[in-house]
Coordinates of C-alpha atoms and ligand atoms in Angstrom, one line a residue:
X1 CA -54.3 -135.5 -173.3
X2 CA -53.7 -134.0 -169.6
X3 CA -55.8 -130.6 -169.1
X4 CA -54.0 -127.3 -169.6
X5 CA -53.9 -126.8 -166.0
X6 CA -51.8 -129.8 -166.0
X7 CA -49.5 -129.2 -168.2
X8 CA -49.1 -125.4 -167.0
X9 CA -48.3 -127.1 -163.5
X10 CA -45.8 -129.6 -165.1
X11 CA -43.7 -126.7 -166.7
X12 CA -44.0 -124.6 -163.3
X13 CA -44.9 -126.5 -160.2
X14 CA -48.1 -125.7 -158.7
X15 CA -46.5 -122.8 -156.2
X16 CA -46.9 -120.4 -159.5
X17 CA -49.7 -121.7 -161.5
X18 CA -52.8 -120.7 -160.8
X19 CA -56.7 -121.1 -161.7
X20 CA -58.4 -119.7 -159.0
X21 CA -60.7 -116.6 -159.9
X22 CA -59.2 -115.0 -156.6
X23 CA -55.8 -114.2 -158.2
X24 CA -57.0 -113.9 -162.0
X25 CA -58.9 -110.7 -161.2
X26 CA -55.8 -109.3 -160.3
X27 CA -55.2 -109.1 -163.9
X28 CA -57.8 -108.1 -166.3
X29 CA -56.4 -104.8 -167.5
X30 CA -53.8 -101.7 -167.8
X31 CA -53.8 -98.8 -166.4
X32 CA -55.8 -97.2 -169.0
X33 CA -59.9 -96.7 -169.6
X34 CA -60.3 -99.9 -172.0
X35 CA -61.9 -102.9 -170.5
X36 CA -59.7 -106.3 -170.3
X37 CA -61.2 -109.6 -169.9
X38 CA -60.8 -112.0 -166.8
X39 CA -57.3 -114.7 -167.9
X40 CA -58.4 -118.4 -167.6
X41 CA -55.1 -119.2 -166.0
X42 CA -52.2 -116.7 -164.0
X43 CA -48.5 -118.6 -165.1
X44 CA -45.4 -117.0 -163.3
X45 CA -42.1 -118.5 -165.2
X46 CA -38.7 -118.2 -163.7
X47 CA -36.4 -119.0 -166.5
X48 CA -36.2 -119.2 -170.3
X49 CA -36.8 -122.7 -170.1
X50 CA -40.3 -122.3 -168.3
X51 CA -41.6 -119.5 -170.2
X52 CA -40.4 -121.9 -173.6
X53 CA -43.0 -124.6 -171.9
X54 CA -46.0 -122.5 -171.2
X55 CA -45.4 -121.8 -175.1
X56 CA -45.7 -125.0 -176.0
X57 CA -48.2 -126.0 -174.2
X58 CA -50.8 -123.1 -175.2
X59 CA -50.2 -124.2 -178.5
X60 CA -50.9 -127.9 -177.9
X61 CA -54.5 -126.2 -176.0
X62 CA -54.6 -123.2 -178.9
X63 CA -55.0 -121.4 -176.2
X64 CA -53.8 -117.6 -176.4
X65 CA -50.7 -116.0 -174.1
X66 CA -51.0 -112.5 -173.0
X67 CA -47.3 -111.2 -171.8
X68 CA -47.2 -108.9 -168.8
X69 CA -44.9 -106.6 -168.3
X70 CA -46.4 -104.6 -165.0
X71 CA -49.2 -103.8 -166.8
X72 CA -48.6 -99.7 -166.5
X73 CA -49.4 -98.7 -170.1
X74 CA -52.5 -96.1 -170.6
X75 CA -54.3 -97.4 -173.7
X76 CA -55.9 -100.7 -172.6
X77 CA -53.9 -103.6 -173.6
X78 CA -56.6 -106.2 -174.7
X79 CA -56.1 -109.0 -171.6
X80 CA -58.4 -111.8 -173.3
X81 CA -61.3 -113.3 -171.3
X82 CA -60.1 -117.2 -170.8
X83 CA -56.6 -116.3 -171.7
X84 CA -53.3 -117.8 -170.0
X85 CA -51.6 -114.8 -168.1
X86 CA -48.0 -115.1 -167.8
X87 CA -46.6 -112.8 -165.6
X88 CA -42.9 -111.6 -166.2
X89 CA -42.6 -110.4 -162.4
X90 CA -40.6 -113.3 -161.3
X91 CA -38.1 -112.8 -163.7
X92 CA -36.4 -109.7 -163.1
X93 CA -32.8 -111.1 -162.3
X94 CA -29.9 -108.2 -163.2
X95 CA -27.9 -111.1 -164.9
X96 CA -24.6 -109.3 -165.5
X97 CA -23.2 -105.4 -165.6
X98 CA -20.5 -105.9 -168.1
X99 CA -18.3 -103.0 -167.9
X100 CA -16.0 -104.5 -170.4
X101 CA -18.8 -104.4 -173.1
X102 CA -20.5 -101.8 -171.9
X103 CA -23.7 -103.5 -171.2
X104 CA -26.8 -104.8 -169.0
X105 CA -27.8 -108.1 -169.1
X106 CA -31.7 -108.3 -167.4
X107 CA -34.6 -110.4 -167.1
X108 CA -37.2 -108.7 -168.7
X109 CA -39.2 -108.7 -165.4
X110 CA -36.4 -106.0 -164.0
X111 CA -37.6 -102.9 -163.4
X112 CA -35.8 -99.7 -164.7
X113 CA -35.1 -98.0 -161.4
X114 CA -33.8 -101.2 -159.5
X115 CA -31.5 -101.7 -162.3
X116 CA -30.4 -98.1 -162.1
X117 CA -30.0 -98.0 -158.4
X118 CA -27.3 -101.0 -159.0
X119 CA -25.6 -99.6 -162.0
X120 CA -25.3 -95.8 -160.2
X121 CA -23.6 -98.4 -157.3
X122 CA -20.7 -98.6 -159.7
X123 CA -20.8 -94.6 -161.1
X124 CA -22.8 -96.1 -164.3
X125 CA -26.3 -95.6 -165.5
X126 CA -28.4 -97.6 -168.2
X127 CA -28.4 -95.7 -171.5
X128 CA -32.0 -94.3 -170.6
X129 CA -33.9 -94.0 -167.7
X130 CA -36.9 -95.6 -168.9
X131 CA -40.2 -94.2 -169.1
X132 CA -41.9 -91.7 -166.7
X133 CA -43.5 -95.2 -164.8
X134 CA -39.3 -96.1 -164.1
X135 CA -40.6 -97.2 -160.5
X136 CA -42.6 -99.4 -161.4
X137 CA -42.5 -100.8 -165.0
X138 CA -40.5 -103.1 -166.5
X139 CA -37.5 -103.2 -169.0
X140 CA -38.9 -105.9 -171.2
X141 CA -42.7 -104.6 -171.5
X142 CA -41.2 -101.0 -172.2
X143 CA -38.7 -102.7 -175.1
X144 CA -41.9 -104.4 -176.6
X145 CA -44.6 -101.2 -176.1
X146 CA -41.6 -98.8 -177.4
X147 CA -41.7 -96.9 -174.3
X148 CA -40.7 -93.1 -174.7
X149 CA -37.9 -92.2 -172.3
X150 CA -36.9 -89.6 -170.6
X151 CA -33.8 -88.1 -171.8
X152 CA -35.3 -88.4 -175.2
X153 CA -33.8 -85.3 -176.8
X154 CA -29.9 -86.4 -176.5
X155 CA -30.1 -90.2 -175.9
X156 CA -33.0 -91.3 -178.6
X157 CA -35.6 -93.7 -178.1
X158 CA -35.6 -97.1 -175.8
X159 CA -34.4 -99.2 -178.2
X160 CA -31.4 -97.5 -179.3
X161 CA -30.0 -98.6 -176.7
X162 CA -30.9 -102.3 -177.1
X163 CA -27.8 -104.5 -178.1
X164 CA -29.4 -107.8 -178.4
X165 CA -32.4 -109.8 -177.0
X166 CA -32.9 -113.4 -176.3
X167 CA -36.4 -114.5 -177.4
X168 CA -39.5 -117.2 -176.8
X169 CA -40.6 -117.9 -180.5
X170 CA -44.2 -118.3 -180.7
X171 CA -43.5 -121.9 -181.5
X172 CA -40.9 -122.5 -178.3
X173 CA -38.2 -121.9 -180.5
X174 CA -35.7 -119.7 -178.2
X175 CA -34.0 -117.2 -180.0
X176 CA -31.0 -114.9 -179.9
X177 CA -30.5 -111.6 -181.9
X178 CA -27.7 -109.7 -183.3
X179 CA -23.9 -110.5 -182.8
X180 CA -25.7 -113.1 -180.3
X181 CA -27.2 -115.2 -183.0
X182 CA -23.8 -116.9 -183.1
X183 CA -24.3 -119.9 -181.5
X184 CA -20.9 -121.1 -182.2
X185 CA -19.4 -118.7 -180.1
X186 CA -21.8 -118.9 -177.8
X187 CA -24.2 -116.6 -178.1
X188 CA -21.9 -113.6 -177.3
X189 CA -24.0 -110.2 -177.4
X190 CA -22.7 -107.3 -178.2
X191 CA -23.8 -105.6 -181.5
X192 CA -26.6 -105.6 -182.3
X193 CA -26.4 -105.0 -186.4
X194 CA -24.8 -108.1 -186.8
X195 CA -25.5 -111.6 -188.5
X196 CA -27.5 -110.5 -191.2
X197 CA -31.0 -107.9 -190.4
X198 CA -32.3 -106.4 -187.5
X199 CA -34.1 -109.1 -186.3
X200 CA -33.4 -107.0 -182.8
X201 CA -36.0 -104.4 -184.2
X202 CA -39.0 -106.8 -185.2
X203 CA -39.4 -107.3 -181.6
X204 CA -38.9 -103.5 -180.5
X205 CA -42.5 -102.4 -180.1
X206 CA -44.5 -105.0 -181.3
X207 CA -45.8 -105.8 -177.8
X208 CA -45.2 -109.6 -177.7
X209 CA -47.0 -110.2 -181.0
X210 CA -43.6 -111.8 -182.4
X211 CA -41.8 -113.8 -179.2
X212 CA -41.6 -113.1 -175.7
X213 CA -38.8 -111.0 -174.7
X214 CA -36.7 -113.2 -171.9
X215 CA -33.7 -111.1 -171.8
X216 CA -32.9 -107.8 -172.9
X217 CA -28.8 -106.8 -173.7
X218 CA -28.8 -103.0 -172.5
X219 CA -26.5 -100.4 -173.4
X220 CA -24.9 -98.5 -170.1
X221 CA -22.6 -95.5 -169.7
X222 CA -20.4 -93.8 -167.0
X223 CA -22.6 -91.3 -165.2
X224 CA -21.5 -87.8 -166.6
X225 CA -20.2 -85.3 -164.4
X226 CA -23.0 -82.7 -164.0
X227 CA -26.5 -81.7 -165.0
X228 CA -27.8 -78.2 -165.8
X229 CA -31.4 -77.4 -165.8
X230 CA -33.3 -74.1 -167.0
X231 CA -37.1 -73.2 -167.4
X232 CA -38.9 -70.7 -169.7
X233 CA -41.7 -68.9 -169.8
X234 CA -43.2 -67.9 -173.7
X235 CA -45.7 -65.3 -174.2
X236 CA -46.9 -68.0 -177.1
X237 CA -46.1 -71.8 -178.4
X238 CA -45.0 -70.6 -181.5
X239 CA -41.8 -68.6 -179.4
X240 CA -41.5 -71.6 -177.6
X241 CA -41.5 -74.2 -180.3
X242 CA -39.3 -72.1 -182.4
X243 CA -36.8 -72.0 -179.2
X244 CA -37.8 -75.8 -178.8
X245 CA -36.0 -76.3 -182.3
X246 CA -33.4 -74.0 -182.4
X247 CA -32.0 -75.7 -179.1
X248 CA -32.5 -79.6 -180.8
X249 CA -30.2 -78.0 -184.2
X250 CA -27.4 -77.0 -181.4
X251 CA -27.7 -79.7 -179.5
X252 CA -28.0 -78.0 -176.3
X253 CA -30.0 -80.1 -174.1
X254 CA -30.5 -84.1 -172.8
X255 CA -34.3 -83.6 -171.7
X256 CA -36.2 -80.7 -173.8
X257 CA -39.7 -80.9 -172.2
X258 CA -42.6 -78.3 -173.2
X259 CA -45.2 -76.8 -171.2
X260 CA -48.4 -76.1 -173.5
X261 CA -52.1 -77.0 -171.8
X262 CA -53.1 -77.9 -168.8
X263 CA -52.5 -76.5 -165.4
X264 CA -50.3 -74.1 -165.9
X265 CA -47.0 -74.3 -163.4
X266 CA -47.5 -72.4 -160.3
X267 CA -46.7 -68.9 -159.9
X268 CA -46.4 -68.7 -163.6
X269 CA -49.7 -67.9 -164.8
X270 CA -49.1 -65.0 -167.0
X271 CA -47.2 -67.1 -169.3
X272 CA -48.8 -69.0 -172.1
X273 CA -46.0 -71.9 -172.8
X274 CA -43.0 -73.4 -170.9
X275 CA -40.1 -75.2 -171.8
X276 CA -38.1 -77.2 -169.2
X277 CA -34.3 -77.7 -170.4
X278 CA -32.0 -80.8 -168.4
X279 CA -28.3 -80.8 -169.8
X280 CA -26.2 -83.7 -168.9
X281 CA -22.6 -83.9 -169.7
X282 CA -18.6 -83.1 -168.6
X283 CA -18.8 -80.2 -166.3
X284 CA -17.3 -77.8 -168.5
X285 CA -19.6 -78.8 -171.6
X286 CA -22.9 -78.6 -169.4
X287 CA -22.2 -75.3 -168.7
X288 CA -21.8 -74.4 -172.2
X289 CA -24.7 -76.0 -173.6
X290 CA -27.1 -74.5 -170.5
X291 CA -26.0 -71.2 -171.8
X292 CA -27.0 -71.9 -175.2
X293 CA -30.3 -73.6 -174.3
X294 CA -30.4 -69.9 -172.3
X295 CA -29.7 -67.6 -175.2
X296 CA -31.6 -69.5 -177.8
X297 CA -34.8 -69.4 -175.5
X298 CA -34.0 -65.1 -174.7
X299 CA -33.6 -64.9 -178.5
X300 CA -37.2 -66.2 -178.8
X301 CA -38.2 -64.0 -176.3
X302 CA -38.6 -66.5 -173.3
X303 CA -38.4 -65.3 -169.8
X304 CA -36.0 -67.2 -167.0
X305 CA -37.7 -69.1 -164.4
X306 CA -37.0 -70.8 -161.2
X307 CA -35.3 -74.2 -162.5
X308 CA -35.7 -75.8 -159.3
X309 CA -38.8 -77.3 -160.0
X310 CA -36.9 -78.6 -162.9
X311 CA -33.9 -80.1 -161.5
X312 CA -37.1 -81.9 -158.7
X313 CA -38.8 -83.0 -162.1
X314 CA -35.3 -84.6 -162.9
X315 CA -33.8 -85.9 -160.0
X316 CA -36.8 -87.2 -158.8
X317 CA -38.5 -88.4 -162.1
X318 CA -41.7 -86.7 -160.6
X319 CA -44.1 -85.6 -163.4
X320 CA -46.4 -82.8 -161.2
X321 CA -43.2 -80.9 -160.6
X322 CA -42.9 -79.8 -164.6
X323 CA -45.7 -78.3 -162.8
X324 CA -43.9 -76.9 -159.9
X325 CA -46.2 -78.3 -157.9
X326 CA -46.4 -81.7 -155.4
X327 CA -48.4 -84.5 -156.8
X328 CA -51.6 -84.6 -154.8
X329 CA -52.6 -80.7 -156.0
X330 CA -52.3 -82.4 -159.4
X331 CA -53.9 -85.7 -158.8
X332 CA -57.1 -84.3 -157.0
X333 CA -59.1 -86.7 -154.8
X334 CA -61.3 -88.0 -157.5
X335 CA -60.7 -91.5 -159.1
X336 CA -60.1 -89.6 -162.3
X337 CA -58.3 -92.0 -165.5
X338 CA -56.6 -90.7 -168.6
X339 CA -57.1 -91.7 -171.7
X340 CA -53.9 -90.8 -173.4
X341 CA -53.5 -89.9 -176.9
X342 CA -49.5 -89.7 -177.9
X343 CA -47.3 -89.7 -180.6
X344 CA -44.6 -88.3 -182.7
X345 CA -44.7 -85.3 -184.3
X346 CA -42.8 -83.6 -186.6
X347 CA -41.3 -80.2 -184.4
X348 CA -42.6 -77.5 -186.1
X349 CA -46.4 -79.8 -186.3
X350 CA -46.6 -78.4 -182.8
X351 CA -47.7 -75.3 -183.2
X352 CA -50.6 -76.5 -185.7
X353 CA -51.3 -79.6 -183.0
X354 CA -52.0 -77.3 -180.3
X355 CA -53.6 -74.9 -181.7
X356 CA -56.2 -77.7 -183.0
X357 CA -56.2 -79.2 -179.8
X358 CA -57.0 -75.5 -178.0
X359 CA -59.6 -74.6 -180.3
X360 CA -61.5 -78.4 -179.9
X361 CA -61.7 -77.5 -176.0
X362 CA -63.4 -74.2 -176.7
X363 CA -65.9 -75.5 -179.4
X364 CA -66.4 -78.9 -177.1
X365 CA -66.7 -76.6 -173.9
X366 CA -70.2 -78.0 -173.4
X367 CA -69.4 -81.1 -174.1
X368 CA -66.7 -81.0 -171.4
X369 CA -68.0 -79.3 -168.4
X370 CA -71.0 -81.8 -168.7
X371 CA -68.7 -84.7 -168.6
X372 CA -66.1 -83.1 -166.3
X373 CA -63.4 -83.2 -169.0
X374 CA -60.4 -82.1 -167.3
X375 CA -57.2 -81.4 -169.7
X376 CA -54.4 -82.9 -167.3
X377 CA -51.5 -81.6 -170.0
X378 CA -50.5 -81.1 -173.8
X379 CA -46.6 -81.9 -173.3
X380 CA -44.3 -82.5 -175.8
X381 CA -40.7 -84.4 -175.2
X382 CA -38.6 -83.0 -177.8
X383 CA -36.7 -85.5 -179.7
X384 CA -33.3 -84.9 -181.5
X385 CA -35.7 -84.0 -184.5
X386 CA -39.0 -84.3 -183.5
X387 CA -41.2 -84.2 -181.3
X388 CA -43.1 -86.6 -178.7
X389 CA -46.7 -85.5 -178.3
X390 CA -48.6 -86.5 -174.9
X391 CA -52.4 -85.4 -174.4
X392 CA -54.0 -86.7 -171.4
X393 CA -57.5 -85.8 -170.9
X394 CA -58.9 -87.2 -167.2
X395 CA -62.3 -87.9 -166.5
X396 CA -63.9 -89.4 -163.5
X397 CA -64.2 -92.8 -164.4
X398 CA -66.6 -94.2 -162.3
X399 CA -69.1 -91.9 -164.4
X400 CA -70.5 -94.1 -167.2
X401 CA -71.7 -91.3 -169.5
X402 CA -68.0 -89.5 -168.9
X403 CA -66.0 -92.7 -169.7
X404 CA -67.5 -93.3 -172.6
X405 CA -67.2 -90.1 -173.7
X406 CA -63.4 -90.0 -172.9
X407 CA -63.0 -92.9 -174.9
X408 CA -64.6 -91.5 -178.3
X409 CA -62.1 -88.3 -177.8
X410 CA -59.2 -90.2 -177.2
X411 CA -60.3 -92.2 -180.5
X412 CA -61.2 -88.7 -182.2
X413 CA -57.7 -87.1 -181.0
X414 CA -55.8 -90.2 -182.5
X415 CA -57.6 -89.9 -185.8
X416 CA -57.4 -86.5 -186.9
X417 CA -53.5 -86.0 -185.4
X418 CA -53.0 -89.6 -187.4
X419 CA -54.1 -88.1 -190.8
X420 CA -52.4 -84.9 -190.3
X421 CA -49.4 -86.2 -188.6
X422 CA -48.8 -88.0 -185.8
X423 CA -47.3 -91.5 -185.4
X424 CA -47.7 -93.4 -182.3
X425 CA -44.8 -94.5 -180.2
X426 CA -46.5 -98.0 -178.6
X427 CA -50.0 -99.6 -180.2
X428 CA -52.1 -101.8 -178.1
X429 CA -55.8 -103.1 -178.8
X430 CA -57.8 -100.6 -177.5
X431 CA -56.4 -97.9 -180.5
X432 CA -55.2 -100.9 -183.0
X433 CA -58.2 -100.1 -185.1
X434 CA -57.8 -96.6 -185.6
X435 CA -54.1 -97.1 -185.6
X436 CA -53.3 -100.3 -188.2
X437 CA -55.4 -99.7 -191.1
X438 CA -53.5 -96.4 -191.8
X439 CA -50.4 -98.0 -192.0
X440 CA -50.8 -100.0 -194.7
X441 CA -48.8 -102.7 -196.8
X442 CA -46.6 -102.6 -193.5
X443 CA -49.7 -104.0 -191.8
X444 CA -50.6 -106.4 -194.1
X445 CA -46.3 -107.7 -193.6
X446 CA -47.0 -107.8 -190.5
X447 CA -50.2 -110.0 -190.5
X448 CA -47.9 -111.9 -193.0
X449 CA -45.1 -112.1 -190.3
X450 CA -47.9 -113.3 -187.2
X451 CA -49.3 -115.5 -189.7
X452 CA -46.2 -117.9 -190.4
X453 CA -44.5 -117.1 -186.9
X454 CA -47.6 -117.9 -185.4
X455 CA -50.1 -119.9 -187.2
X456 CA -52.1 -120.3 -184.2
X457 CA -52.2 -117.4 -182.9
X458 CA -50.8 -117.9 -179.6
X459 CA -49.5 -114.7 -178.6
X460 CA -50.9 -111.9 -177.7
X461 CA -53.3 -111.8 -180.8
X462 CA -55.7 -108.9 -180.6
X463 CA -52.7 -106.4 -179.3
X464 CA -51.9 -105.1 -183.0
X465 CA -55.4 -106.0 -184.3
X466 CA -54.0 -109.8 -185.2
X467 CA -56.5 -111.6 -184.4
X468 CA -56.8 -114.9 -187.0
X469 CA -58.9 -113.9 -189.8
X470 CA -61.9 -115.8 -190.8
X471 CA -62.1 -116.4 -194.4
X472 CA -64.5 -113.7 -195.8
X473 CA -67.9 -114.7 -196.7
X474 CA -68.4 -114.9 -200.4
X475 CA -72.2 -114.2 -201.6
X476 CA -72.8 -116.5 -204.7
X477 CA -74.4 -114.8 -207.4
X478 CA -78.1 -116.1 -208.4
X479 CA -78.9 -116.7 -211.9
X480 CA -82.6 -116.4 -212.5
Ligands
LIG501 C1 -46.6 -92.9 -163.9 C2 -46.4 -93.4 -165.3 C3 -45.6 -92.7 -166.2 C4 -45.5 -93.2 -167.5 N1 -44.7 -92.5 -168.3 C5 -44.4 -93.0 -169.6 C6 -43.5 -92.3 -170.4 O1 -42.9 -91.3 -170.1 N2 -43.3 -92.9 -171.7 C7 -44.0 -94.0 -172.1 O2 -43.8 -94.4 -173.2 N3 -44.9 -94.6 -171.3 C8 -45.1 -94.1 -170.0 N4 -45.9 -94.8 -169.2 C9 -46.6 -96.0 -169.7 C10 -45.9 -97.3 -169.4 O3 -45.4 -97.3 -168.1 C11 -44.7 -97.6 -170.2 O4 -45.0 -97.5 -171.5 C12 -44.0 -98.9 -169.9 O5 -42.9 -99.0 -170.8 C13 -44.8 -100.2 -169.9 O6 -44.0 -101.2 -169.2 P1 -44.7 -102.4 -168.5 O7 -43.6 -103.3 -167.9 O8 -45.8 -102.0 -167.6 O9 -45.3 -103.2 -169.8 P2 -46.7 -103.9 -170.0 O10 -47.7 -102.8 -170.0 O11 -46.8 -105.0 -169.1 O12 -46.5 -104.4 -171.5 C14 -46.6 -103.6 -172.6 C15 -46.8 -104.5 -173.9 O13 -45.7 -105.4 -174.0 C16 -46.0 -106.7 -173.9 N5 -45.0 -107.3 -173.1 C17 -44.7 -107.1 -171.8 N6 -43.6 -107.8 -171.4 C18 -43.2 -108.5 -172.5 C19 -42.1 -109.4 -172.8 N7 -41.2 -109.8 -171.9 N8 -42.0 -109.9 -174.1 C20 -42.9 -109.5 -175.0 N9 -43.9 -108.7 -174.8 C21 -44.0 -108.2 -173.6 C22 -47.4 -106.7 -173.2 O14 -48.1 -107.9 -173.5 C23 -48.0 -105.5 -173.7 O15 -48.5 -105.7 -175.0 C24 -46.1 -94.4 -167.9 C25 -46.9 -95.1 -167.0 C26 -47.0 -94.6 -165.7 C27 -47.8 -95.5 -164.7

């Protein structure tokens, strides 16, 4: 049987295969605190077809896949020491903006932004702007992590707006989802409830564990005419989330983002919580709406601020300006990381999530000057009935004691939010264990799923904790 190095080259050529330890370190892990491991091989498809090959051929090796994306998640994604890396980066075509149907059609290599910039060419815009990393991330990795988006509160999550994929089955087996399963017609994708269930869905969020995403249908819509933006000030959270609420019942805003730990935004240090309000819509109903946001927040008692900081936040897609600030004051000059704990959260949860959060600081105090613990934010995207969760704590990483203190908080954080609460949006390895034993018999379907899909477990097999089980030791009982 030829080597695996072989038969990688015979899919790919040997221009975009690669063994040599030289390009492999390039990708051992995310951008998150969690050690990766050092891939055996780096594999850079070009088409369906390719990526269908390297498929195959792992499996003839039993040799595991890991997908990436760019690689810009936070939690440590679980890149497997030996592994075959296949790198999406190549394929990031924009395949089609069909106007007619109202859709996208990308490679899942295709970053958000690039496919914006082409869209807003025409006076459209895809049906979310991605995630906060929208520079630099990719559509398909965000599809399978179940990126949060900005926009969050009026448009919904990622996939909503996800009309049909085209998929690598574990076992090569390409794969086409929704109104697009109909081959007879030529796969045509449009709808995505369509030809019987969601098959769509099983692949949303589950971080390559079920196929390999190789192109993503994406919902698109005419650029609407004007965007408000307003910022509060709240003497407390509870004002704040009250507001926070009120405004989601009325509908009243595209982007809801609250202010409630960290650095607070400058010049605005008396107050204790923020909210930042985007509106997007016809010029005469953004208006409206911003007024609403307005009186709903003075009802709660929330004082008008500067929204220019906002509308930079916005229009630039620049986190440190929630913070009215430019990025470097917020960075520092320290190679700090974050270990991010996120997740949703029911609305009015918020108030009982900070407050926990506020009072660990003080009783951890200690514990945090000696590590240099640095909160970097508790922010909250407000959903349409919810609420998305994001506590980053930074640390200096190159401080052994400090990372691995970071670590245990992010895994004590996750926990205690999980058994009151929370829910994450995107699971990788490093939190799997925490995360998938509380979810029960929908864990054990989905070992049942990775099991038959992918007896061998090709793909990406630690990311949800699916790692081939052994069969459990029995002890034989001695008769004496
Ligand atoms: C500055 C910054 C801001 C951020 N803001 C946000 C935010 O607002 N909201 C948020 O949710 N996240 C945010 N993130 C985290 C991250 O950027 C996003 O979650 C993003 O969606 C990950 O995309 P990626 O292309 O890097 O995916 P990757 O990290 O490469 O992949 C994510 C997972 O999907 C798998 N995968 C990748 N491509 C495919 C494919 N084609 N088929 C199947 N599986 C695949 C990977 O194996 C991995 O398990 C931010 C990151 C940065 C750097």
């Amino acid at each position: 049987m030829p080597s695996l190095m072989e038969d990688l080259t015979a899919v790919c050529g040997p221009e975009r295969v690669s063994d040599k330890l030289v390009d492999r370190i390039c990708y051992t892990r995310d951008c998150g605190p969690s050690p990766g491991g050092v891939p055996g091989y780096v594999v850079r498809p070009v088409s369906t077809e390719e990526v269908a090959g390297i498929v195959r051929a792992a499996n003839r090796h039993k040799t595991p896949i890991f997908v990436w994306g760019r690689s810009t998640t936070f939690i440590g994604n679980g890149i497997r020491e030996g592994c075959i890396l296949m790198a999406m980066d190549l394929m990031r075509a924009i395949e089609k903006i069909d106007l007619e149907r109202k859709l996208v059609v990308v490679q899942p290599g295709a970053v958000w932004h690039a496919v914006d910039v082409e869209l807003n060419k025409l006076g459209w815009e895809l049906g979310v702007p991605g995630p906060g990393g929208m520079f630099s991330c990719s559509i398909g990795g965000s599809v399978a992590y179940n990126a949060v988006p900005h926009g969050l509160a009026e448009y919904g999550m990622t996939g909503e707006h996800v009309a049909g994929l085209e998929v690598v089955l574990p076992t090569g087996d390409i794969l086409h989802t929704g109104s697009g399963a109909n081959e007879t017609a030529g796969h045509p994708h449009f709808e995505r409830y369509a030809n019987g269930p969601d098959l769509t869905g099983l692949f949303i969020g589950s971080c390559g564990v079920f196929g390999i995403i190789t192109k993503v249908y994406f919902r698109i819509r005419r650029i609407p005419e004007a965007e408000e933006f307003a910022f509060y000030g709240f003497e407390g959270v509870e004002q704040a989330v009250d507001a926070a609420q009120s405004i989601q019942q009325q509908e009243a805003a595209t982007h809801l983002v609250g202010l409630f730990g960290g650095p607070k935004p400058a010049g605005y240090e008396q107050y204790d919580a923020f909210l930042h309000i985007v509106v997007r819509d016809s010029r005469l109903r953004a208006g409206e709406r911003r007024r609403i946001a307005e009186a709903v927040c003075e009802a709660h008692g929330g004082h008008p601020l500067d929204s220019r900081a906002t509308r930079r936040y916005w229009t630039e897609h620049m986190y440190s300006w929630l913070r009215n600030t430019p990025p470097d004051y917020y960075y520092g000059n320290r190679p700090y990381t974050c270990p991010e704990v996120a997740g949703f959260i029911p609305t009015q949860a918020v108030k009982d999530a900070i407050a926990y959060l506020r009072q660990d600081a003080v009783e951890h105090a200690e514990e945090f000057q000696r590590y240099d613990i640095r909160i970097k934010c508790y922010d909250v995207y407000f959903s349409r009935n919810g609420a998305f969760i994001w506590i980053d704590t930074l640390y200096p990483e190159l401080d052994e004691r400090s990372w691995r203190y970071g670590l245990a908080l992010r895994e004590r954080y996750t926990d205690e939010l999980m058994r009151r609460y929370m829910s994450p949006g995107g699971i990788l390895q490093a939190l799997a264990p925490v995360v998938m034993p509380k979810l029960g018999a929908g864990f054990e379907l989905m070992k049942a799923l990775k099991r038959t899909l992918d007896p061998n477990f090709i793909l990406n097999p630690g990311v949800l904790l699916m790692e081939p089980e052994t069969t459990p030791q029995v002890t034989p009982e001695v008769i004496r």
